[in-house]
């Protein structure tokens, strides 16, 4: 297939993956004759799952390319748990908190955790597995602290406990500006960085002689990926492995590592996967065991995928 | 023409002076070779010319200060050493070549021009059948050819190659030597190598480094007459053999007796000549 057709199909899929879920939600509420209030709730929930999928997948692509590391996403690198810890701390310390303050705190917490992971990983060996190990350590630290804080926070904010695994149950219209901000961030990141990230994947010296500053690119890419994922965490909690899995599926389908195509396809896959998971969890699982957070379902699918990648990575080394 | 005046490079991390007061002039449209043992500053010199390191002194490209034409330099100069290979990111040979057109490629997506040039270079270097392969699926020799193709794909006028012959078998080395000589009429090439035989059959001009200092600059003929320079730098005996138009620098193990070598040459070639300014290891 020619490159032009690949570009057209990928962007058509991306547009469809955003519009169709919203259309589906409208049709379902109309056919079931549900009241407008329920439609508003479900419509917002659909928008958030779709856009959160877009943001987390893009963030995963950017982090994997910029760190030349196929084993990471915002969750593995500790950004998710760092952001969540910052959210809980803010909820605990401040009497009246707005969503702006929570988002800002999450961004600071997420970036700090990312910085700690990178510093530790670079001091070990800088290899891809060093990042995973360092990320697991940082994730464990902030997850543990978050659970400790949760005992106090949950008494004030009931939904706080749901954020540990990531859920869209408490979707409200007020979340929209923050989600849109995260989407704008990754879109700007995509346009400015996709070509540069391609070059960065080939090594720092190679990138520098082509006119791409590796340190500046890595810094801006990490900030964009870290802040956008942290904003999602601040609104809906930690949704792990989505950003790890979707870039790999996109690369497998496209048979290329080109971020100009991989990022939009991963976005489309992310939104489709998260919307489907959340809808199934809301509609089917509720009837059987009650509503399971979408983040938990995604983790259950994503974690084995991560383990398979890890095994392939080590088999590659051994052979 | 590339020239360096009073160039000194100090690595801040360990305060090591990697290049000390280097003054060189590299002639245009030739193949120039930087020789020197490990840690003599070969890579540092190449990276300095490519403006990838901080240095004191002046590097001039065609009479202009390289620091002032950095954007233009990224289009006309290629520095090539290795390409990072991360299997699970799925980077293919085609990807490498397309991405390496970054400074000359217009627009956000890959253009028809980019694709056309990539295929031409791939054809020239015998990589057409490998374009869809992942880097991890290539042999070391194939990967080395991809690295060379990546350097050529933006049509540079200056090509800096850091050990382009490493990991290559004999056939590939001779192919590379012929290829570089063929393109040297359009491109100024500066390369570093550890192989004196490859250097002597490929390069016209030589720069010899020792502990960050230039100890020799001159043509191949001058170096072949003055192999004592290499002796002092490498601490190994060298001799030069001329077979017709072919002039070869040969490192000698002390157990190889020069007389035997000359006799062997005489048997196979009437016009063999032998030249060495050094006699250490000779009896």
XYZ file of N, CA and C in Angstrom, chain B residues 29-227:
597
model
N 37.174 16.966 -2.375
C 36.967 15.881 -3.329
C 38.088 14.852 -3.341
N 38.508 14.492 -2.145
C 39.475 13.399 -1.982
C 38.949 12.522 -0.847
N 39.607 11.373 -0.674
C 39.303 10.573 0.509
C 40.459 10.771 1.479
N 40.143 11.369 2.617
C 41.162 11.623 3.633
C 40.970 10.634 4.770
N 42.088 10.165 5.296
C 42.003 9.167 6.359
C 42.637 9.695 7.639
N 41.940 9.500 8.740
C 42.537 9.805 10.041
C 42.985 8.488 10.657
N 44.277 8.372 10.885
C 44.822 7.163 11.505
C 45.296 7.491 12.918
N 45.337 6.482 13.742
C 45.814 6.670 15.109
C 45.288 5.555 15.976
N 46.013 5.233 17.029
C 45.547 4.136 17.897
C 44.286 4.529 18.664
N 43.751 3.583 19.445
C 42.574 3.879 20.260
C 42.838 5.094 21.152
N 41.818 5.897 21.349
C 41.878 7.082 22.223
C 42.886 8.127 21.738
N 43.166 8.153 20.435
C 44.088 9.175 19.925
C 43.328 10.432 19.501
N 41.993 10.350 19.442
C 41.200 11.551 19.118
C 40.559 11.521 17.741
N 40.514 10.367 17.097
C 39.960 10.272 15.728
C 38.474 10.665 15.694
N 37.692 10.005 16.567
C 36.260 10.296 16.598
C 36.018 11.743 17.023
N 36.811 12.207 17.991
C 36.651 13.589 18.470
C 36.898 14.575 17.327
N 37.909 14.308 16.509
C 38.203 15.212 15.392
C 37.042 15.222 14.386
N 36.530 14.033 14.075
C 35.394 13.958 13.139
C 34.176 14.694 13.703
N 33.908 14.464 14.994
C 32.749 15.121 15.618
C 32.943 16.631 15.703
N 34.195 17.058 15.864
C 34.471 18.498 15.924
C 34.194 19.137 14.569
N 34.659 18.486 13.511
C 34.382 19.014 12.170
C 32.871 19.055 11.932
N 32.172 18.020 12.431
C 30.712 17.946 12.237
C 29.950 18.891 13.172
N 30.656 19.620 14.020
C 30.047 20.574 14.966
C 29.127 19.869 15.965
N 29.596 18.713 16.444
C 28.813 17.983 17.436
C 29.408 18.112 18.832
N 30.544 18.814 18.924
C 31.207 18.979 20.221
C 31.582 20.444 20.418
N 31.743 20.833 21.679
C 32.260 22.173 21.963
C 33.775 22.156 21.823
N 34.317 23.193 21.203
C 35.769 23.251 21.020
C 36.235 24.693 21.026
N 37.534 24.880 21.233
C 38.102 26.215 21.054
C 38.896 26.193 19.760
N 39.062 27.333 19.137
C 39.735 27.385 17.844
C 38.710 27.584 16.737
N 39.160 27.401 15.507
C 38.277 27.676 14.372
C 38.241 26.480 13.412
N 37.031 26.080 13.030
C 36.876 25.102 11.959
C 36.226 25.832 10.793
N 36.856 25.769 9.627
C 36.296 26.446 8.460
C 35.900 25.433 7.391
N 34.726 25.659 6.815
C 34.268 24.835 5.692
C 34.189 25.762 4.484
N 34.947 25.479 3.477
C 35.025 26.344 2.279
C 35.235 27.818 2.645
N 36.119 28.058 3.578
C 36.489 29.425 3.941
C 35.547 30.114 4.904
N 34.456 29.432 5.312
C 33.516 30.074 6.245
C 33.543 29.356 7.595
N 33.426 30.141 8.660
C 33.433 29.564 10.006
C 32.251 28.588 10.142
N 32.557 27.345 10.484
C 31.507 26.316 10.534
C 30.401 26.670 11.519
N 30.772 27.361 12.609
C 29.762 27.694 13.633
C 28.702 28.646 13.082
N 29.079 29.446 12.085
C 28.136 30.436 11.566
C 27.236 29.865 10.465
N 27.546 28.673 10.007
C 26.713 28.102 8.922
C 26.121 26.758 9.342
N 25.785 26.682 10.635
C 25.395 25.387 11.208
C 24.152 24.787 10.526
N 23.171 25.618 10.185
C 21.956 25.087 9.548
C 22.268 24.512 8.163
N 23.091 25.264 7.425
C 23.486 24.785 6.093
C 24.311 23.494 6.215
N 25.132 23.479 7.268
C 26.006 22.323 7.482
C 25.221 21.029 7.688
N 24.066 21.146 8.377
C 23.251 19.950 8.631
C 22.707 19.352 7.334
N 22.639 20.177 6.292
C 22.168 19.677 4.991
C 23.326 19.124 4.160
N 24.491 19.789 4.239
C 25.572 19.423 3.304
C 26.611 18.491 3.912
N 26.522 18.278 5.240
C 27.533 17.428 5.882
C 26.866 16.253 6.588
N 27.402 15.060 6.356
C 26.908 13.886 7.084
C 28.014 13.341 7.976
N 27.693 13.134 9.240
C 28.611 12.433 10.134
C 27.977 11.082 10.428
N 28.726 10.053 10.192
C 28.117 8.740 10.304
C 28.969 7.820 11.172
N 28.367 7.306 12.225
C 29.096 6.326 13.043
C 28.251 5.064 13.170
N 27.308 5.079 14.103
C 26.436 3.902 14.248
C 24.980 4.370 14.280
N 24.082 3.405 14.104
C 22.662 3.695 14.265
C 22.143 2.792 15.365
N 21.435 3.393 16.315
C 20.916 2.611 17.436
C 19.859 1.652 16.906
N 19.886 0.451 17.436
C 18.954 -0.543 16.924
C 18.146 -1.095 18.095
N 16.844 -0.798 18.094
C 15.968 -1.257 19.175
C 14.851 -2.062 18.504
N 15.009 -3.379 18.567
C 14.159 -4.274 17.785
C 12.672 -4.017 17.997
N 12.254 -3.882 19.255
C 10.817 -3.812 19.545
C 10.175 -2.488 19.122
N 10.989 -1.520 18.711
C 10.399 -0.288 18.168
C 10.135 -0.434 16.666
N 10.572 -1.555 16.091
C 10.203 -1.875 14.710
C 10.806 -0.971 13.647
N 12.023 -0.465 13.865
C 12.634 0.420 12.867
C 13.143 -0.415 11.687
N 12.653 -0.109 10.482
C 13.082 -0.840 9.292
C 14.176 -0.062 8.557
N 14.801 -0.728 7.584
C 15.832 -0.071 6.776
C 15.227 1.135 6.049
N 14.010 0.950 5.513
C 13.335 2.052 4.817
C 13.131 3.234 5.762
N 12.716 2.928 7.015
C 12.531 3.990 8.018
C 13.819 4.795 8.199
N 14.927 4.074 8.379
C 16.214 4.744 8.630
C 16.538 5.709 7.495
N 16.358 5.244 6.265
C 16.730 6.071 5.116
C 15.778 7.266 4.964
N 14.490 7.024 5.187
C 13.523 8.131 5.087
C 13.792 9.175 6.181
N 14.004 8.714 7.421
C 14.237 9.653 8.526
C 15.532 10.446 8.305
N 16.515 9.814 7.656
C 17.822 10.462 7.501
C 17.799 11.570 6.451
N 16.671 11.755 5.787
C 16.543 12.899 4.876
C 15.982 14.127 5.609
N 15.919 14.040 6.924
C 15.287 15.085 7.733
C 15.645 16.522 7.312
N 16.934 16.893 7.195
C 17.218 18.304 6.914
C 16.867 18.746 5.493
N 16.697 17.816 4.575
C 16.395 18.220 3.194
C 14.954 17.904 2.791
N 14.252 17.185 3.677
C 12.876 16.791 3.355
C 11.910 17.936 3.659
N 11.025 18.232 2.700
C 10.054 19.312 2.909
C 8.713 18.718 3.311
N 7.947 19.486 4.078
C 6.612 19.033 4.467
C 6.647 18.082 5.645
N 5.462 17.794 6.181
C 5.362 16.959 7.376
C 5.518 15.473 7.032
N 4.830 15.051 5.966
C 4.894 13.638 5.597
C 5.978 13.389 4.545
N 6.330 12.139 4.373
C 7.344 11.761 3.398
C 6.853 12.106 1.993
N 7.681 12.824 1.228
C 7.259 13.242 -0.115
C 7.695 12.218 -1.167
N 7.186 12.389 -2.363
C 7.578 11.508 -3.477
C 9.080 11.626 -3.731
N 9.603 12.866 -3.610
C 11.045 13.102 -3.806
C 11.869 12.291 -2.815
N 11.414 12.311 -1.551
C 12.134 11.555 -0.511
C 12.207 10.079 -0.886
N 11.039 9.520 -1.234
C 10.957 8.099 -1.555
C 11.852 7.771 -2.764
N 11.788 8.654 -3.771
C 12.562 8.420 -5.001
C 14.066 8.357 -4.681
N 14.523 9.328 -3.903
C 15.956 9.387 -3.579
C 16.366 8.196 -2.715
N 15.500 7.829 -1.770
C 15.789 6.689 -0.895
C 15.965 5.416 -1.733
N 15.083 5.209 -2.698
C 15.174 4.006 -3.531
C 16.423 4.034 -4.405
N 16.786 5.232 -4.903
C 18.003 5.331 -5.721
C 19.249 4.947 -4.922
N 19.335 5.503 -3.709
C 20.504 5.202 -2.860
C 20.514 3.720 -2.470
N 19.315 3.199 -2.131
C 19.219 1.784 -1.743
C 19.681 0.890 -2.891
N 19.294 1.259 -4.102
C 19.694 0.504 -5.296
C 21.225 0.532 -5.461
N 21.781 1.726 -5.295
C 23.214 1.934 -5.474
C 24.031 1.108 -4.479
N 23.504 0.971 -3.269
C 24.243 0.263 -2.222
C 23.764 -1.180 -2.031
N 22.944 -1.647 -2.946
C 22.492 -3.037 -2.877
C 21.595 -3.328 -1.688
N 20.778 -2.336 -1.306
C 19.926 -2.520 -0.127
C 18.448 -2.664 -0.480
N 18.156 -2.661 -1.784
C 16.749 -2.624 -2.202
C 15.940 -3.810 -1.654
N 16.575 -4.969 -1.625
C 15.877 -6.157 -1.131
C 15.720 -6.172 0.384
N 16.397 -5.237 1.063
C 16.377 -5.253 2.535
C 15.509 -4.158 3.135
N 14.866 -3.337 2.269
C 14.195 -2.133 2.765
C 13.130 -2.396 3.838
N 12.417 -3.524 3.720
C 11.349 -3.770 4.697
C 11.849 -4.534 5.928
N 13.150 -4.875 5.919
C 13.695 -5.613 7.075
C 13.893 -4.705 8.279
N 13.741 -5.289 9.470
C 14.069 -4.559 10.689
C 15.584 -4.558 10.862
N 16.108 -3.540 11.548
C 17.563 -3.443 11.705
C 18.128 -4.667 12.418
N 17.348 -5.215 13.353
C 17.842 -6.360 14.129
C 17.981 -7.617 13.270
N 17.350 -7.605 12.099
C 17.421 -8.785 11.221
C 18.616 -8.731 10.272
N 19.416 -7.663 10.354
C 20.531 -7.508 9.409
C 21.821 -8.065 9.990
N 22.721 -8.468 9.091
C 24.059 -8.854 9.542
C 24.839 -7.570 9.812
N 25.989 -7.721 10.495
C 26.791 -6.536 10.831
C 27.222 -5.789 9.560
N 27.553 -6.547 8.528
C 27.979 -5.926 7.275
C 26.843 -5.173 6.605
N 25.636 -5.780 6.635
C 24.473 -5.115 6.036
C 24.138 -3.833 6.798
N 24.252 -3.925 8.124
C 23.960 -2.747 8.949
C 24.936 -1.614 8.629
N 26.192 -1.973 8.413
C 27.207 -0.969 8.076
C 26.852 -0.271 6.748
N 26.316 -1.047 5.811
C 25.905 -0.459 4.528
C 24.698 0.469 4.708
N 23.793 0.080 5.634
C 22.632 0.943 5.925
C 23.112 2.267 6.527
N 24.122 2.179 7.411
C 24.671 3.389 8.032
C 25.249 4.306 6.951
N 25.939 3.717 5.980
C 26.517 4.503 4.878
C 25.400 5.118 4.014
N 24.381 4.313 3.737
C 23.264 4.808 2.927
C 22.553 5.954 3.638
N 22.409 5.816 4.965
C 21.751 6.873 5.751
C 22.537 8.178 5.671
N 23.862 8.056 5.570
C 24.695 9.261 5.461
C 24.581 9.878 4.069
N 24.337 9.050 3.074
C 24.330 9.535 1.684
C 22.973 10.058 1.220
N 21.922 9.684 1.934
C 20.563 9.882 1.423
C 20.154 11.361 1.365
N 20.866 12.219 2.105
C 20.545 13.653 1.999
C 21.482 14.352 1.002
N 22.214 13.587 0.212
C 23.144 14.097 -0.805
C 24.139 15.118 -0.248
N 24.960 14.684 0.714
C 25.891 15.625 1.327
C 27.067 15.943 0.403
N 27.731 17.068 0.654
C 28.951 17.387 -0.079
C 30.176 17.001 0.740
N 29.969 16.834 2.050
C 31.052 16.369 2.921
C 30.561 15.137 3.679
N 31.372 14.102 3.671
C 30.975 12.844 4.298
C 32.036 12.469 5.336
N 31.640 12.454 6.608
C 32.573 12.081 7.670
C 32.183 10.694 8.168
N 33.063 9.730 8.001
C 32.719 8.342 8.325
C 33.621 7.817 9.441
N 33.008 7.469 10.558
C 33.772 6.955 11.692
C 33.838 5.427 11.595
N 34.999 4.939 11.261
C 35.236 3.491 11.092
C 34.173 2.813 10.222
N 34.063 3.226 8.972
C 33.038 2.630 8.099
C 33.345 1.180 7.734
N 34.603 0.747 7.959
C 34.998 -0.607 7.560
C 34.935 -1.601 8.714
N 34.492 -1.143 9.894
C 34.446 -2.104 11.006
C 33.354 -3.135 10.727
N 33.573 -4.338 11.154
C 32.656 -5.483 10.981
C 32.525 -5.952 9.521
N 33.314 -5.398 8.611
C 33.148 -5.818 7.218
C 34.109 -6.954 6.875
N 33.637 -7.901 6.052
C 34.532 -8.943 5.574
C 35.366 -8.381 4.416
N 36.302 -9.199 3.920
C 37.262 -8.715 2.923
C 36.545 -8.208 1.664
N 35.562 -8.987 1.204
C 34.836 -8.614 -0.007
C 34.184 -7.246 0.178
N 33.516 -7.078 1.325
C 32.791 -5.831 1.577
C 33.747 -4.654 1.719
N 34.939 -4.918 2.304
C 35.911 -3.838 2.450
C 36.368 -3.334 1.085
N 36.624 -4.272 0.189
C 37.081 -3.875 -1.150
C 35.950 -3.157 -1.890
N 34.730 -3.670 -1.705
C 33.570 -3.002 -2.314
C 33.466 -1.571 -1.788
N 33.596 -1.399 -0.460
C 33.479 -0.075 0.163
C 34.578 0.858 -0.340
N 35.788 0.301 -0.416
C 36.925 1.101 -0.884
C 36.664 1.624 -2.294
N 36.229 0.735 -3.182
C 35.939 1.132 -4.568
C 34.808 2.158 -4.612
N 33.777 1.912 -3.787
C 32.617 2.807 -3.780
C 33.018 4.210 -3.344
N 33.818 4.298 -2.269
C 34.213 5.620 -1.754
C 35.082 6.355 -2.766
N 35.986 5.609 -3.423
C 36.844 6.249 -4.431
C 35.994 6.749 -5.614
N 34.978 5.962 -5.939
C 34.107 6.338 -7.060
C 33.339 7.643 -6.778
N 32.816 7.765 -5.549
C 31.998 8.962 -5.248
C 32.853 10.154 -4.819
N 34.157 9.929 -4.608
C 34.991 11.016 -4.065
C 35.183 12.166 -5.059
N 34.784 11.966 -6.318
C 34.886 13.080 -7.262
C 33.786 14.113 -7.000
N 32.712 13.686 -6.285
C 31.630 14.641 -5.979
C 31.553 15.013 -4.493
N 32.130 14.168 -3.654
C 31.997 14.375 -2.201
C 33.378 14.381 -1.553
N 33.557 15.297 -0.616
C 34.790 15.265 0.175
C 34.586 14.263 1.304
N 35.451 13.269 1.370
C 35.257 12.220 2.375
C 36.401 12.242 3.385
N 36.055 12.227 4.662
C 37.056 12.058 5.721
C 36.623 10.846 6.521
N 37.510 9.880 6.664
C 37.133 8.688 7.422
C 38.208 8.329 8.432
N 37.802 7.589 9.455
C 38.780 7.052 10.395
C 38.731 5.538 10.285
N 39.846 4.911 10.519
C 39.875 3.451 10.442
C 41.028 2.900 11.289
N 40.900 1.625 11.620
C 41.992 0.946 12.333
C 42.776 0.052 11.380
N 42.362 0.024 10.123
C 42.957 -0.922 9.187
C 43.872 -0.191 8.202
N 45.205 -0.307 8.363
C 46.119 0.424 7.471
C 46.038 -0.043 6.022
N 45.685 -1.308 5.803
C 45.588 -1.804 4.428
C 44.394 -1.131 3.743
N 43.239 -1.124 4.424
C 42.055 -0.456 3.892
C 42.348 1.030 3.646
N 43.035 1.654 4.611
C 43.344 3.085 4.486
C 44.211 3.336 3.259
N 45.229 2.497 3.079
C 46.179 2.783 2.001
C 45.605 2.504 0.615
N 44.652 1.587 0.504
C 44.071 1.359 -0.828
C 42.897 2.316 -1.109
N 42.414 3.000 -0.059
C 41.225 3.847 -0.236
C 41.554 5.336 -0.268
N 42.501 5.762 0.571
C 42.631 7.193 0.850
C 43.812 7.846 0.112
N 43.632 9.141 -0.187
C 44.664 9.898 -0.888
C 45.472 10.748 0.078
N 44.839 11.136 1.169
C 45.453 12.094 2.077
C 45.340 11.552 3.497
N 46.359 11.781 4.314
C 46.387 11.160 5.644
C 46.641 12.168 6.758
N 45.920 11.965 7.866
C 46.182 12.711 9.094
C 46.453 11.661 10.161
N 47.607 11.749 10.812
C 47.910 10.768 11.849
C 47.871 11.467 13.204
N 47.070 10.887 14.107
C 46.908 11.456 15.448
C 47.577 10.583 16.486
N 48.112 11.226 17.496
C 48.641 10.484 18.639
C 48.338 11.285 19.891
N 47.624 10.697 20.794
C 47.241 11.342 22.059
C 46.692 12.755 21.843
N 45.841 12.890 20.883
C 45.155 14.166 20.651
C 45.951 15.191 19.862
N 47.138 14.804 19.411
C 47.931 15.766 18.636
C 48.178 15.235 17.231
N 48.214 16.150 16.266
C 48.490 15.745 14.894
C 49.991 15.547 14.745
N 50.404 14.346 14.327
C 51.845 14.097 14.176
C 52.246 13.994 12.703
N 51.243 13.896 11.825
C 51.565 13.836 10.403
C 50.362 14.276 9.583
N 50.606 15.071 8.555
C 49.585 15.281 7.523
C 50.299 15.228 6.184
N 49.715 14.590 5.220
C 50.359 14.521 3.915
C 49.699 13.511 3.010
N 50.199 13.439 1.791
C 49.607 12.533 0.809
C 49.982 11.086 1.120
N 49.365 10.175 0.394
C 49.667 8.757 0.589
C 51.136 8.486 0.294
N 51.636 9.091 -0.795
C 53.036 8.879 -1.173
C 53.981 9.272 -0.059
N 53.665 10.407 0.565
C 54.529 10.883 1.650
C 54.489 9.944 2.850
N 53.282 9.444 3.151
C 53.177 8.535 4.305
C 53.891 7.213 4.026
N 53.767 6.731 2.784
C 54.397 5.452 2.442
C 55.922 5.546 2.543
N 56.426 6.751 2.272
C 57.881 6.930 2.395
C 58.303 7.103 3.841
N 57.325 7.417 4.675
C 57.636 7.807 6.044
C 56.878 6.945 7.056
N 56.989 5.623 6.896
C 56.214 4.723 7.758
C 56.686 4.762 9.213
